[in-house]
Amino acid sequence: MVATHKHPAHVGFATIAITLMAIGLSAGLKFLGLIARLDTWITELVIKLGLSAPVHSLDPYLLWTATATLALGLTAVMLNVSSSWRRILVCILALIITLFWVPVLLLASHKPDIGVALIGLLWAGCCALIYTKNHEMPADLTDNNNTTQTDAPR
């Protein structure tokens, strides 16, 4: 049996690198026009539900700042939480919370152009999950040490 050795994690560097990759992917897809298709699909879905068509557009600086902040926060949390199921739960909850921007934006009469944020969060979450599978995470080591100490007989 061959023992697999995981590489030690560099949480700070990985957080910044994953965030930059998520922003880069979102920017590339925006440049190619694929994000516009996602935003159009979300808007058409809202109109099919019987809601009125929004009038105003979001400020791009606000949207990109929010996307960068969310991707950075999601990555930092995922790399500092122990166990895979918790990481997956955090990623799913971040995506759901971002989807809840749609009704809030509609109430403010803004177009729900959240495709950039959704793609950025999805990519950051996937990258962070893959990184934690291939590296020895400090949170996992701490969690394992605490469970073995509390399970020891007294």
mmCIF file of C-alpha atoms in Angstrom:
data_model
loop_
_atom_site.group_PDB
_atom_site.id
_atom_site.type_symbol
_atom_site.label_atom_id
_atom_site.label_comp_id
_atom_site.label_asym_id
_atom_site.label_seq_id
_atom_site.Cartn_x
_atom_site.Cartn_y
_atom_site.Cartn_z
ATOM 1 C CA MET A 1 0.000 0.000 0.000
ATOM 2 C CA VAL A 2 1.420 3.350 -1.022
ATOM 3 C CA ALA A 3 0.824 6.212 1.380
ATOM 4 C CA THR A 4 -0.171 9.427 -0.324
ATOM 5 C CA HIS A 5 1.450 12.536 0.997
ATOM 6 C CA LYS A 6 -0.352 15.830 0.719
ATOM 7 C CA HIS A 7 1.610 19.010 0.244
ATOM 8 C CA PRO A 8 1.542 21.594 3.035
ATOM 9 C CA ALA A 9 -0.981 24.362 2.443
ATOM 10 C CA HIS A 10 -0.159 28.045 1.987
ATOM 11 C CA VAL A 11 -3.534 29.469 2.938
ATOM 12 C CA GLY A 12 -2.771 33.163 2.396
ATOM 13 C CA PHE A 13 -1.187 32.718 -1.006
ATOM 14 C CA ALA A 14 -3.863 30.246 -2.109
ATOM 15 C CA THR A 15 -6.641 32.628 -1.047
ATOM 16 C CA ILE A 16 -5.236 35.453 -3.145
ATOM 17 C CA ALA A 17 -4.432 33.210 -6.120
ATOM 18 C CA ILE A 18 -7.883 31.584 -6.180
ATOM 19 C CA THR A 19 -9.593 34.971 -5.860
ATOM 20 C CA LEU A 20 -7.583 36.387 -8.753
ATOM 21 C CA MET A 21 -8.383 33.332 -10.883
ATOM 22 C CA ALA A 22 -12.108 33.715 -10.124
ATOM 23 C CA ILE A 23 -12.052 37.396 -11.057
ATOM 24 C CA GLY A 24 -10.025 36.605 -14.171
ATOM 25 C CA LEU A 25 -12.469 33.923 -15.293
ATOM 26 C CA SER A 26 -15.429 36.241 -14.703
ATOM 27 C CA ALA A 27 -13.704 39.031 -16.636
ATOM 28 C CA GLY A 28 -12.868 36.686 -19.514
ATOM 29 C CA LEU A 29 -16.410 35.371 -19.752
ATOM 30 C CA LYS A 30 -17.753 38.922 -19.541
ATOM 31 C CA PHE A 31 -15.425 39.940 -22.386
ATOM 32 C CA LEU A 32 -16.624 36.994 -24.486
ATOM 33 C CA GLY A 33 -20.265 37.916 -23.850
ATOM 34 C CA LEU A 34 -21.158 34.703 -22.040
ATOM 35 C CA ILE A 35 -22.001 36.509 -18.798
ATOM 36 C CA ALA A 36 -24.446 38.694 -20.743
ATOM 37 C CA ARG A 37 -26.272 35.536 -21.840
ATOM 38 C CA LEU A 38 -26.549 34.385 -18.211
ATOM 39 C CA ASP A 39 -27.787 37.809 -17.108
ATOM 40 C CA THR A 40 -30.315 37.875 -19.962
ATOM 41 C CA TRP A 41 -31.550 34.404 -18.989
ATOM 42 C CA ILE A 42 -32.029 35.516 -15.361
ATOM 43 C CA THR A 43 -33.911 38.651 -16.492
ATOM 44 C CA GLU A 44 -36.149 36.624 -18.855
ATOM 45 C CA LEU A 45 -36.907 34.203 -16.038
ATOM 46 C CA VAL A 46 -37.931 37.086 -13.793
ATOM 47 C CA ILE A 47 -40.204 38.530 -16.491
ATOM 48 C CA LYS A 48 -41.783 35.078 -17.089
ATOM 49 C CA LEU A 49 -42.643 34.951 -13.395
ATOM 50 C CA GLY A 50 -44.773 38.047 -13.931
ATOM 51 C CA LEU A 51 -42.483 40.633 -12.373
ATOM 52 C CA SER A 52 -41.903 43.922 -14.108
ATOM 53 C CA ALA A 53 -38.852 44.524 -16.244
ATOM 54 C CA PRO A 54 -36.200 46.461 -14.312
ATOM 55 C CA VAL A 55 -35.130 49.884 -15.519
ATOM 56 C CA HIS A 56 -31.718 50.699 -14.005
ATOM 57 C CA SER A 57 -28.391 48.937 -14.440
ATOM 58 C CA LEU A 58 -25.958 48.171 -11.652
ATOM 59 C CA ASP A 59 -22.823 50.247 -11.303
ATOM 60 C CA PRO A 60 -20.044 48.047 -12.749
ATOM 61 C CA TYR A 61 -17.563 49.159 -10.083
ATOM 62 C CA LEU A 62 -19.959 48.073 -7.355
ATOM 63 C CA LEU A 63 -20.593 44.740 -9.054
ATOM 64 C CA TRP A 64 -16.898 43.942 -9.543
ATOM 65 C CA THR A 65 -16.008 45.086 -6.011
ATOM 66 C CA ALA A 66 -18.753 42.897 -4.576
ATOM 67 C CA THR A 67 -17.625 39.956 -6.718
ATOM 68 C CA ALA A 68 -14.014 40.310 -5.606
ATOM 69 C CA THR A 69 -15.024 40.672 -1.958
ATOM 70 C CA LEU A 70 -17.335 37.663 -2.085
ATOM 71 C CA ALA A 71 -14.783 35.480 -3.884
ATOM 72 C CA LEU A 72 -12.075 36.463 -1.406
ATOM 73 C CA GLY A 73 -14.347 35.852 1.571
ATOM 74 C CA LEU A 74 -15.612 32.511 0.288
ATOM 75 C CA THR A 75 -12.108 31.282 -0.460
ATOM 76 C CA ALA A 76 -10.757 32.403 2.913
ATOM 77 C CA VAL A 77 -13.602 30.709 4.763
ATOM 78 C CA MET A 78 -13.353 27.491 2.776
ATOM 79 C CA LEU A 79 -9.602 27.225 3.327
ATOM 80 C CA ASN A 80 -9.975 27.825 7.069
ATOM 81 C CA VAL A 81 -12.883 25.439 7.754
ATOM 82 C CA SER A 82 -12.327 21.783 8.496
ATOM 83 C CA SER A 83 -13.918 18.861 6.602
ATOM 84 C CA SER A 84 -15.161 18.735 3.051
ATOM 85 C CA TRP A 85 -18.875 18.725 3.821
ATOM 86 C CA ARG A 86 -18.557 22.029 5.689
ATOM 87 C CA ARG A 87 -16.663 23.544 2.786
ATOM 88 C CA ILE A 88 -19.310 22.392 0.312
ATOM 89 C CA LEU A 89 -22.058 23.742 2.576
ATOM 90 C CA VAL A 90 -20.336 27.145 2.813
ATOM 91 C CA CYS A 91 -19.993 27.285 -0.984
ATOM 92 C CA ILE A 92 -23.638 26.353 -1.583
ATOM 93 C CA LEU A 93 -24.836 28.898 0.982
ATOM 94 C CA ALA A 94 -22.714 31.638 -0.615
ATOM 95 C CA LEU A 95 -24.270 30.866 -4.014
ATOM 96 C CA ILE A 96 -27.791 30.864 -2.542
ATOM 97 C CA ILE A 97 -27.214 34.179 -0.775
ATOM 98 C CA THR A 98 -25.932 35.652 -4.032
ATOM 99 C CA LEU A 99 -29.053 34.403 -5.840
ATOM 100 C CA PHE A 100 -31.120 36.228 -3.231
ATOM 101 C CA TRP A 101 -29.717 39.458 -4.687
ATOM 102 C CA VAL A 102 -32.236 39.060 -7.527
ATOM 103 C CA PRO A 103 -35.393 40.024 -5.592
ATOM 104 C CA VAL A 104 -33.555 42.766 -3.730
ATOM 105 C CA LEU A 105 -32.294 44.269 -6.981
ATOM 106 C CA LEU A 106 -35.756 44.012 -8.516
ATOM 107 C CA LEU A 107 -37.272 45.846 -5.569
ATOM 108 C CA ALA A 108 -34.735 48.606 -6.192
ATOM 109 C CA SER A 109 -35.706 48.558 -9.915
ATOM 110 C CA HIS A 110 -32.247 47.326 -10.986
ATOM 111 C CA LYS A 111 -31.485 44.639 -13.546
ATOM 112 C CA PRO A 112 -30.357 41.430 -11.809
ATOM 113 C CA ASP A 113 -26.963 41.324 -13.528
ATOM 114 C CA ILE A 114 -25.376 38.942 -11.031
ATOM 115 C CA GLY A 115 -23.790 36.543 -13.518
ATOM 116 C CA VAL A 116 -20.328 37.905 -12.774
ATOM 117 C CA ALA A 117 -20.744 37.254 -9.053
ATOM 118 C CA LEU A 118 -22.246 33.788 -9.562
ATOM 119 C CA ILE A 119 -19.470 32.642 -11.889
ATOM 120 C CA GLY A 120 -16.782 34.145 -9.647
ATOM 121 C CA LEU A 121 -18.174 32.456 -6.546
ATOM 122 C CA LEU A 122 -18.693 29.129 -8.272
ATOM 123 C CA TRP A 123 -15.147 29.119 -9.610
ATOM 124 C CA ALA A 124 -13.624 30.250 -6.301
ATOM 125 C CA GLY A 125 -15.553 27.549 -4.438
ATOM 126 C CA CYS A 126 -14.514 24.797 -6.857
ATOM 127 C CA CYS A 127 -10.872 25.874 -6.817
ATOM 128 C CA ALA A 128 -10.811 26.103 -3.018
ATOM 129 C CA LEU A 129 -12.376 22.651 -2.711
ATOM 130 C CA ILE A 130 -9.831 21.128 -5.088
ATOM 131 C CA TYR A 131 -6.998 22.890 -3.251
ATOM 132 C CA THR A 132 -8.142 21.467 0.095
ATOM 133 C CA LYS A 133 -8.301 17.959 -1.370
ATOM 134 C CA ASN A 134 -4.678 18.140 -2.553
ATOM 135 C CA HIS A 135 -3.093 19.930 0.400
ATOM 136 C CA GLU A 136 -2.732 19.329 4.111
ATOM 137 C CA MET A 137 -4.940 22.040 5.570
ATOM 138 C CA PRO A 138 -4.181 23.473 9.038
ATOM 139 C CA ALA A 139 -7.891 23.464 9.926
ATOM 140 C CA ASP A 140 -8.117 19.726 9.236
ATOM 141 C CA LEU A 141 -5.041 19.034 11.357
ATOM 142 C CA THR A 142 -6.403 21.088 14.252
ATOM 143 C CA ASP A 143 -9.806 19.412 14.024
ATOM 144 C CA ASN A 144 -8.225 15.934 13.999
ATOM 145 C CA ASN A 145 -6.069 16.746 17.036
ATOM 146 C CA ASN A 146 -9.063 18.052 19.006
ATOM 147 C CA THR A 147 -11.199 14.961 18.298
ATOM 148 C CA THR A 148 -8.455 12.533 19.271
ATOM 149 C CA GLN A 149 -7.797 14.385 22.507
ATOM 150 C CA THR A 150 -11.464 14.507 23.508
ATOM 151 C CA ASP A 151 -12.069 10.859 22.548
ATOM 152 C CA ALA A 152 -9.195 9.606 24.710
ATOM 153 C CA PRO A 153 -10.239 7.727 27.852
ATOM 154 C CA ARG A 154 -9.816 9.580 31.103
#
